[in-house]
PDB file of C-alpha atoms in Angstrom:
ATOM      1  CA  GLU A   1       0.714   6.470  -7.387  1.00 75.00           C
ATOM      2  CA  ASP A   2      -1.351   8.390  -4.780  1.00 75.00           C
ATOM      3  CA  GLN A   3      -0.782  11.952  -4.442  1.00 90.00           C
ATOM      4  CA  VAL A   4      -1.848  14.536  -2.115  1.00 95.00           C
ATOM      5  CA  THR A   5      -1.313  18.156  -2.463  1.00 96.00           C
ATOM      6  CA  GLN A   6      -2.024  21.077  -0.067  1.00 97.00           C
ATOM      7  CA  SER A   7      -2.473  24.790  -0.748  1.00 96.00           C
ATOM      8  CA  PRO A   8      -1.068  27.317   0.251  1.00 97.00           C
ATOM      9  CA  GLU A   9       1.799  26.184   2.056  1.00 96.00           C
ATOM     10  CA  ALA A  10       1.520  29.077   4.505  1.00 97.00           C
ATOM     11  CA  LEU A  11      -1.431  31.262   5.104  1.00 98.00           C
ATOM     12  CA  ARG A  12      -1.498  34.378   7.185  1.00 98.00           C
ATOM     13  CA  LEU A  13      -4.840  35.723   8.411  1.00 97.00           C
ATOM     14  CA  GLN A  14      -5.969  38.514  10.724  1.00 97.00           C
ATOM     15  CA  GLU A  15      -8.417  37.192  13.691  1.00 97.00           C
ATOM     16  CA  GLY A  16     -11.845  37.008  12.416  1.00 97.00           C
ATOM     17  CA  GLU A  17     -10.688  36.758   8.671  1.00 97.00           C
ATOM     18  CA  SER A  18     -12.337  33.802   7.131  1.00 98.00           C
ATOM     19  CA  SER A  19     -10.459  31.498   4.695  1.00 98.00           C
ATOM     20  CA  SER A  20     -10.300  27.809   3.206  1.00 98.00           C
ATOM     21  CA  LEU A  21      -7.446  25.506   2.896  1.00 98.00           C
ATOM     22  CA  ASN A  22      -7.276  23.186  -0.009  1.00 98.00           C
ATOM     23  CA  CYS A  23      -6.141  19.460  -0.409  1.00 98.00           C
ATOM     24  CA  SER A  24      -6.359  17.960  -3.768  1.00 97.00           C
ATOM     25  CA  TYR A  25      -6.079  14.295  -4.244  1.00 96.00           C
ATOM     26  CA  THR A  26      -5.429  11.563  -6.775  1.00 93.00           C
ATOM     27  CA  VAL A  27      -6.034   8.203  -5.465  1.00 89.00           C
ATOM     28  CA  SER A  28      -7.469   4.814  -7.023  1.00 85.00           C
ATOM     29  CA  GLY A  29     -10.408   4.289  -4.803  1.00 89.00           C
ATOM     30  CA  LEU A  30     -10.757   6.680  -1.723  1.00 91.00           C
ATOM     31  CA  ARG A  31     -11.641   4.996   1.438  1.00 91.00           C
ATOM     32  CA  GLY A  32     -11.640   8.041   3.567  1.00 93.00           C
ATOM     33  CA  LEU A  33     -10.152  11.723   3.638  1.00 95.00           C
ATOM     34  CA  PHE A  34      -8.405  12.976   7.034  1.00 96.00           C
ATOM     35  CA  TRP A  35      -7.884  16.236   8.400  1.00 97.00           C
ATOM     36  CA  TYR A  36      -5.340  16.612  11.324  1.00 97.00           C
ATOM     37  CA  ARG A  37      -4.219  19.684  13.304  1.00 98.00           C
ATOM     38  CA  GLN A  38      -0.298  19.694  14.152  1.00 98.00           C
ATOM     39  CA  ASP A  39       1.072  22.285  16.674  1.00 97.00           C
ATOM     40  CA  PRO A  40       4.848  22.776  16.984  1.00 94.00           C
ATOM     41  CA  GLY A  41       6.571  19.884  18.938  1.00 93.00           C
ATOM     42  CA  LYS A  42       3.547  17.763  18.732  1.00 95.00           C
ATOM     43  CA  GLY A  43       1.861  15.000  16.813  1.00 96.00           C
ATOM     44  CA  PRO A  44      -0.918  15.319  14.468  1.00 97.00           C
ATOM     45  CA  GLU A  45      -4.185  15.493  16.220  1.00 95.00           C
ATOM     46  CA  PHE A  46      -7.317  14.222  14.499  1.00 94.00           C
ATOM     47  CA  LEU A  47      -9.771  16.587  13.204  1.00 96.00           C
ATOM     48  CA  PHE A  48     -12.090  14.943  10.643  1.00 93.00           C
ATOM     49  CA  THR A  49     -12.858  11.952   8.422  1.00 94.00           C
ATOM     50  CA  LEU A  50     -14.895  12.243   4.983  1.00 96.00           C
ATOM     51  CA  TYR A  51     -16.082   9.093   3.356  1.00 94.00           C
ATOM     52  CA  SER A  52     -17.883  10.369   0.354  1.00 94.00           C
ATOM     53  CA  ALA A  53     -18.240  13.341  -2.133  1.00 94.00           C
ATOM     54  CA  GLY A  54     -20.645  16.000  -0.818  1.00 96.00           C
ATOM     55  CA  GLU A  55     -20.028  15.034   2.748  1.00 96.00           C
ATOM     56  CA  GLU A  56     -19.534  17.696   5.477  1.00 97.00           C
ATOM     57  CA  LYS A  57     -18.392  17.998   8.907  1.00 97.00           C
ATOM     58  CA  GLU A  58     -17.889  20.889  11.382  1.00 97.00           C
ATOM     59  CA  LYS A  59     -15.940  21.481  14.826  1.00 94.00           C
ATOM     60  CA  GLU A  60     -16.262  24.762  16.296  1.00 95.00           C
ATOM     61  CA  ARG A  61     -14.843  27.376  13.688  1.00 96.00           C
ATOM     62  CA  LEU A  62     -13.823  24.341  11.328  1.00 98.00           C
ATOM     63  CA  LYS A  63     -15.835  23.030   8.442  1.00 98.00           C
ATOM     64  CA  ALA A  64     -14.329  20.367   6.066  1.00 98.00           C
ATOM     65  CA  THR A  65     -15.966  19.414   2.871  1.00 98.00           C
ATOM     66  CA  LEU A  66     -15.194  16.604   0.041  1.00 97.00           C
ATOM     67  CA  THR A  67     -15.484  16.398  -3.495  1.00 95.00           C
ATOM     68  CA  LYS A  68     -14.210  13.582  -5.904  1.00 92.00           C
ATOM     69  CA  LYS A  69     -10.973  15.269  -6.363  1.00 94.00           C
ATOM     70  CA  GLU A  70     -10.375  17.782  -3.278  1.00 96.00           C
ATOM     71  CA  SER A  71     -11.428  18.659   0.132  1.00 98.00           C
ATOM     72  CA  PHE A  72     -11.728  22.175   1.825  1.00 98.00           C
ATOM     73  CA  LEU A  73     -11.156  23.142   5.244  1.00 98.00           C
ATOM     74  CA  HIS A  74     -13.049  26.226   5.989  1.00 98.00           C
ATOM     75  CA  ILE A  75     -11.985  28.360   9.014  1.00 98.00           C
ATOM     76  CA  THR A  76     -14.642  30.739  10.059  1.00 98.00           C
ATOM     77  CA  ALA A  77     -13.638  34.251  12.250  1.00 97.00           C
ATOM     78  CA  PRO A  78     -10.409  32.249  13.101  1.00 97.00           C
ATOM     79  CA  LYS A  79      -8.749  33.113  16.362  1.00 97.00           C
ATOM     80  CA  PRO A  80      -5.067  33.091  17.324  1.00 97.00           C
ATOM     81  CA  GLU A  81      -5.345  29.712  19.036  1.00 97.00           C
ATOM     82  CA  ASP A  82      -6.179  28.237  15.706  1.00 98.00           C
ATOM     83  CA  SER A  83      -2.871  28.891  14.387  1.00 98.00           C
ATOM     84  CA  ALA A  84      -1.195  25.493  13.551  1.00 98.00           C
ATOM     85  CA  THR A  85      -0.351  23.478  10.653  1.00 98.00           C
ATOM     86  CA  TYR A  86      -3.172  21.317   9.281  1.00 98.00           C
ATOM     87  CA  LEU A  87      -2.677  18.048   7.304  1.00 98.00           C
ATOM     88  CA  CYS A  88      -4.611  16.406   4.821  1.00 97.00           C
ATOM     89  CA  ALA A  89      -4.234  12.424   4.393  1.00 96.00           C
ATOM     90  CA  VAL A  90      -6.003   9.918   2.278  1.00 94.00           C
ATOM     91  CA  GLN A  91      -6.718   6.413   2.760  1.00 92.00           C
ATOM     92  CA  VAL A  92      -7.129   4.159  -0.128  1.00 89.00           C
ATOM     93  CA  ALA A  93      -9.756   1.386  -0.235  1.00 84.00           C
ATOM     94  CA  GLY A  94      -8.504  -1.931   1.074  1.00 82.00           C
ATOM     95  CA  TYR A  95      -5.328  -0.227   2.814  1.00 81.00           C
ATOM     96  CA  SER A  96      -4.766   0.734   6.383  1.00 83.00           C
ATOM     97  CA  THR A  97      -2.355   3.238   5.757  1.00 89.00           C
ATOM     98  CA  LEU A  98      -2.504   7.035   5.359  1.00 92.00           C
ATOM     99  CA  THR A  99      -0.604   9.200   2.740  1.00 93.00           C
ATOM    100  CA  PHE A 100      -0.232  12.735   3.797  1.00 95.00           C
ATOM    101  CA  GLY A 101       0.200  16.108   2.097  1.00 96.00           C
ATOM    102  CA  LYS A 102       2.893  18.502   3.265  1.00 96.00           C
ATOM    103  CA  GLY A 103       0.392  20.729   4.949  1.00 97.00           C
ATOM    104  CA  THR A 104      -0.710  24.302   5.205  1.00 98.00           C
ATOM    105  CA  MET A 105       1.052  26.351   8.134  1.00 97.00           C
ATOM    106  CA  LEU A 106      -1.492  28.883   9.362  1.00 98.00           C
ATOM    107  CA  LEU A 107      -1.049  31.869  11.428  1.00 98.00           C
ATOM    108  CA  VAL A 108      -3.650  33.970  13.035  1.00 98.00           C
ATOM    109  CA  SER A 109      -2.597  37.325  14.206  1.00 97.00           C
ATOM    110  CA  PRO A 110      -4.598  39.190  16.943  1.00 95.00           C
TER     111      PRO A 110
ATOM    112  CA  ASP B   1      -5.962   6.456  28.374  1.00 65.00           C
ATOM    113  CA  ALA B   2      -2.306   7.860  28.217  1.00 79.00           C
ATOM    114  CA  GLY B   3      -2.318   7.800  24.601  1.00 94.00           C
ATOM    115  CA  VAL B   4       0.451   6.573  22.158  1.00 97.00           C
ATOM    116  CA  ILE B   5       3.656   6.934  24.490  1.00 97.00           C
ATOM    117  CA  GLN B   6       7.045   7.619  22.635  1.00 98.00           C
ATOM    118  CA  SER B   7      10.560   7.832  23.957  1.00 97.00           C
ATOM    119  CA  PRO B   8      12.873   9.479  24.054  1.00 97.00           C
ATOM    120  CA  ARG B   9      11.366  12.995  23.066  1.00 97.00           C
ATOM    121  CA  HIS B  10      14.601  14.203  21.980  1.00 97.00           C
ATOM    122  CA  GLU B  11      17.913  12.282  20.683  1.00 97.00           C
ATOM    123  CA  VAL B  12      21.179  13.657  19.734  1.00 98.00           C
ATOM    124  CA  THR B  13      23.649  11.137  18.511  1.00 97.00           C
ATOM    125  CA  GLU B  14      26.987  11.138  16.574  1.00 97.00           C
ATOM    126  CA  MET B  15      27.278   9.580  13.111  1.00 97.00           C
ATOM    127  CA  GLY B  16      27.832   6.010  13.063  1.00 97.00           C
ATOM    128  CA  GLN B  17      26.146   5.327  16.406  1.00 97.00           C
ATOM    129  CA  GLU B  18      22.862   3.052  17.122  1.00 97.00           C
ATOM    130  CA  VAL B  19      19.831   4.610  17.855  1.00 98.00           C
ATOM    131  CA  THR B  20      16.821   2.996  19.132  1.00 98.00           C
ATOM    132  CA  LEU B  21      13.297   4.664  19.284  1.00 98.00           C
ATOM    133  CA  ARG B  22      10.692   3.125  21.372  1.00 98.00           C
ATOM    134  CA  CYS B  23       6.702   3.193  21.142  1.00 98.00           C
ATOM    135  CA  LYS B  24       3.704   2.216  23.405  1.00 98.00           C
ATOM    136  CA  PRO B  25       0.670   2.091  21.381  1.00 97.00           C
ATOM    137  CA  ILE B  26      -2.930   2.500  22.764  1.00 96.00           C
ATOM    138  CA  SER B  27      -4.115  -0.404  24.535  1.00 95.00           C
ATOM    139  CA  GLY B  28      -6.374  -2.581  22.315  1.00 94.00           C
ATOM    140  CA  HIS B  29      -5.286  -1.097  19.030  1.00 95.00           C
ATOM    141  CA  ASP B  30      -4.059  -3.592  16.391  1.00 94.00           C
ATOM    142  CA  TYR B  31      -2.227  -1.717  14.230  1.00 95.00           C
ATOM    143  CA  LEU B  32       0.840   0.284  14.572  1.00 97.00           C
ATOM    144  CA  PHE B  33       2.508   2.641  12.145  1.00 97.00           C
ATOM    145  CA  TRP B  34       6.097   4.254  12.242  1.00 98.00           C
ATOM    146  CA  TYR B  35       6.136   7.412  10.222  1.00 97.00           C
ATOM    147  CA  ARG B  36       9.101  10.141   9.709  1.00 97.00           C
ATOM    148  CA  GLN B  37       8.523  13.912   9.106  1.00 97.00           C
ATOM    149  CA  THR B  38      10.842  16.375   7.498  1.00 95.00           C
ATOM    150  CA  MET B  39      10.479  19.861   6.055  1.00 91.00           C
ATOM    151  CA  MET B  40      11.331  18.453   2.757  1.00 91.00           C
ATOM    152  CA  ARG B  41       9.187  15.309   2.542  1.00 92.00           C
ATOM    153  CA  GLY B  42       6.614  15.844   5.066  1.00 93.00           C
ATOM    154  CA  LEU B  43       5.414  12.417   6.797  1.00 96.00           C
ATOM    155  CA  GLU B  44       6.310   9.523   5.161  1.00 95.00           C
ATOM    156  CA  LEU B  45       5.291   6.029   6.403  1.00 95.00           C
ATOM    157  CA  LEU B  46       8.328   3.853   7.100  1.00 97.00           C
ATOM    158  CA  ILE B  47       6.656   0.552   8.354  1.00 97.00           C
ATOM    159  CA  TYR B  48       3.466  -0.767   9.820  1.00 96.00           C
ATOM    160  CA  PHE B  49       2.470  -3.605  12.071  1.00 96.00           C
ATOM    161  CA  ASN B  50      -0.997  -5.653  12.129  1.00 95.00           C
ATOM    162  CA  ASN B  51      -1.270  -7.637  15.378  1.00 95.00           C
ATOM    163  CA  ASN B  52       2.361  -7.425  15.905  1.00 96.00           C
ATOM    164  CA  VAL B  53       3.340  -8.672  12.298  1.00 97.00           C
ATOM    165  CA  PRO B  54       5.261  -6.475   9.896  1.00 96.00           C
ATOM    166  CA  ILE B  55       2.841  -5.918   6.761  1.00 95.00           C
ATOM    167  CA  ASP B  56       4.562  -3.301   4.776  1.00 94.00           C
ATOM    168  CA  ASP B  57       8.189  -2.008   5.189  1.00 94.00           C
ATOM    169  CA  SER B  58       8.767  -0.739   1.788  1.00 92.00           C
ATOM    170  CA  GLY B  59       9.137   2.741   3.275  1.00 92.00           C
ATOM    171  CA  MET B  60      11.981   1.798   5.348  1.00 95.00           C
ATOM    172  CA  PRO B  61      14.827   3.984   3.565  1.00 87.00           C
ATOM    173  CA  GLU B  62      17.892   1.507   3.925  1.00 85.00           C
ATOM    174  CA  ASP B  63      18.805  -1.847   5.455  1.00 91.00           C
ATOM    175  CA  ARG B  64      20.309   0.546   8.401  1.00 95.00           C
ATOM    176  CA  PHE B  65      16.450   0.848   9.277  1.00 97.00           C
ATOM    177  CA  SER B  66      14.941  -2.056  11.287  1.00 97.00           C
ATOM    178  CA  ALA B  67      11.773  -2.257  13.321  1.00 98.00           C
ATOM    179  CA  LYS B  68      10.408  -4.646  15.935  1.00 97.00           C
ATOM    180  CA  MET B  69       6.891  -5.282  17.593  1.00 98.00           C
ATOM    181  CA  PRO B  70       7.631  -7.949  20.175  1.00 97.00           C
ATOM    182  CA  ASN B  71       4.193  -7.680  21.861  1.00 96.00           C
ATOM    183  CA  ALA B  72       0.937  -5.623  21.471  1.00 95.00           C
ATOM    184  CA  SER B  73       2.170  -2.925  23.660  1.00 96.00           C
ATOM    185  CA  PHE B  74       5.724  -2.085  22.398  1.00 97.00           C
ATOM    186  CA  SER B  75       7.505  -1.389  19.334  1.00 98.00           C
ATOM    187  CA  THR B  76      11.106  -0.186  18.412  1.00 98.00           C
ATOM    188  CA  LEU B  77      12.782   1.509  15.499  1.00 98.00           C
ATOM    189  CA  LYS B  78      16.472   1.006  15.182  1.00 98.00           C
ATOM    190  CA  ILE B  79      19.041   2.998  13.001  1.00 97.00           C
ATOM    191  CA  GLN B  80      22.305   1.305  12.735  1.00 97.00           C
ATOM    192  CA  PRO B  81      24.625   3.159  11.994  1.00 96.00           C
ATOM    193  CA  SER B  82      23.018   6.441  11.911  1.00 97.00           C
ATOM    194  CA  GLU B  83      23.854   9.243   9.375  1.00 96.00           C
ATOM    195  CA  PRO B  84      22.972  12.886   9.590  1.00 97.00           C
ATOM    196  CA  ARG B  85      20.396  12.539   6.948  1.00 96.00           C
ATOM    197  CA  ASP B  86      18.237  10.312   9.202  1.00 97.00           C
ATOM    198  CA  SER B  87      17.883  13.669  11.222  1.00 97.00           C
ATOM    199  CA  ALA B  88      14.118  14.054  11.350  1.00 98.00           C
ATOM    200  CA  VAL B  89      11.044  13.782  13.695  1.00 98.00           C
ATOM    201  CA  TYR B  90       9.847  10.100  13.866  1.00 98.00           C
ATOM    202  CA  PHE B  91       6.043   9.467  14.809  1.00 98.00           C
ATOM    203  CA  CYS B  92       4.544   6.401  16.079  1.00 98.00           C
ATOM    204  CA  ALA B  93       0.847   5.881  15.492  1.00 97.00           C
ATOM    205  CA  SER B  94      -1.615   3.172  16.406  1.00 96.00           C
ATOM    206  CA  THR B  95      -5.333   2.249  15.104  1.00 94.00           C
ATOM    207  CA  LEU B  96      -8.131   0.029  15.719  1.00 91.00           C
ATOM    208  CA  ALA B  97      -8.937  -1.684  12.600  1.00 82.00           C
ATOM    209  CA  GLY B  98      -7.330   0.763  10.533  1.00 74.00           C
ATOM    210  CA  VAL B  99      -9.490   3.739  11.407  1.00 75.00           C
ATOM    211  CA  GLY B 100      -8.645   7.185  13.046  1.00 78.00           C
ATOM    212  CA  TYR B 101      -4.902   7.165  13.854  1.00 92.00           C
ATOM    213  CA  THR B 102      -3.574   8.401  17.259  1.00 95.00           C
ATOM    214  CA  PHE B 103      -0.066   9.912  16.940  1.00 97.00           C
ATOM    215  CA  GLY B 104       2.360   9.987  19.599  1.00 97.00           C
ATOM    216  CA  SER B 105       4.347  13.181  20.209  1.00 96.00           C
ATOM    217  CA  GLY B 106       7.156  12.041  18.552  1.00 97.00           C
ATOM    218  CA  THR B 107      11.004  11.792  19.051  1.00 98.00           C
ATOM    219  CA  ARG B 108      13.097  14.558  17.416  1.00 98.00           C
ATOM    220  CA  LEU B 109      16.447  12.769  16.126  1.00 98.00           C
ATOM    221  CA  THR B 110      19.760  14.747  15.404  1.00 98.00           C
ATOM    222  CA  VAL B 111      22.567  12.984  14.155  1.00 98.00           C
ATOM    223  CA  VAL B 112      25.749  14.932  14.179  1.00 97.00           C
TER     224      VAL B 112
END
């Protein structure tokens, strides 16, 4: 069974304090790993897709990396507006569905 | 593009009543997914369609749940009869060729 585990469940940072969120996965043939951001009362918003180990993608203060067993979302010098829940999801080769982790709730204080 | 549109945004109903949730996917997308989100279980796939045809409904929790997609621009998720444990946020998402999901804003369902 495909499994996605995110850690920590919640993270509190001071503005400017860099950190990383983890997503570990167990799947039989990875097609892609996805990162989403979800704000309260809204649907998940797409951030990145990673397809192969060693791949990295960046967007503003966020950088996502991928290995054969896990992905990291690095947040550099976060701002309060980065506060949200970050969701990781995997897509298995040959399938169109996404299996999500439970997310990491990030709070950045000024 | 207006994105994926869901209605209603909030629904409060009494146990035993029928509930219908609606979704309009992004024009041109050929896949449509229904997910349910709770604190305990996170986002769970209920059912998905490809070109209006249901492909996998193994995530539908019980026979009380049903979903239809009569055309490429509309889908419904129906719960009959509703129970308090159905309370959750229900999301619809669409995608082209199974890549890059776009989610709607969700329907928050409360069954009392």
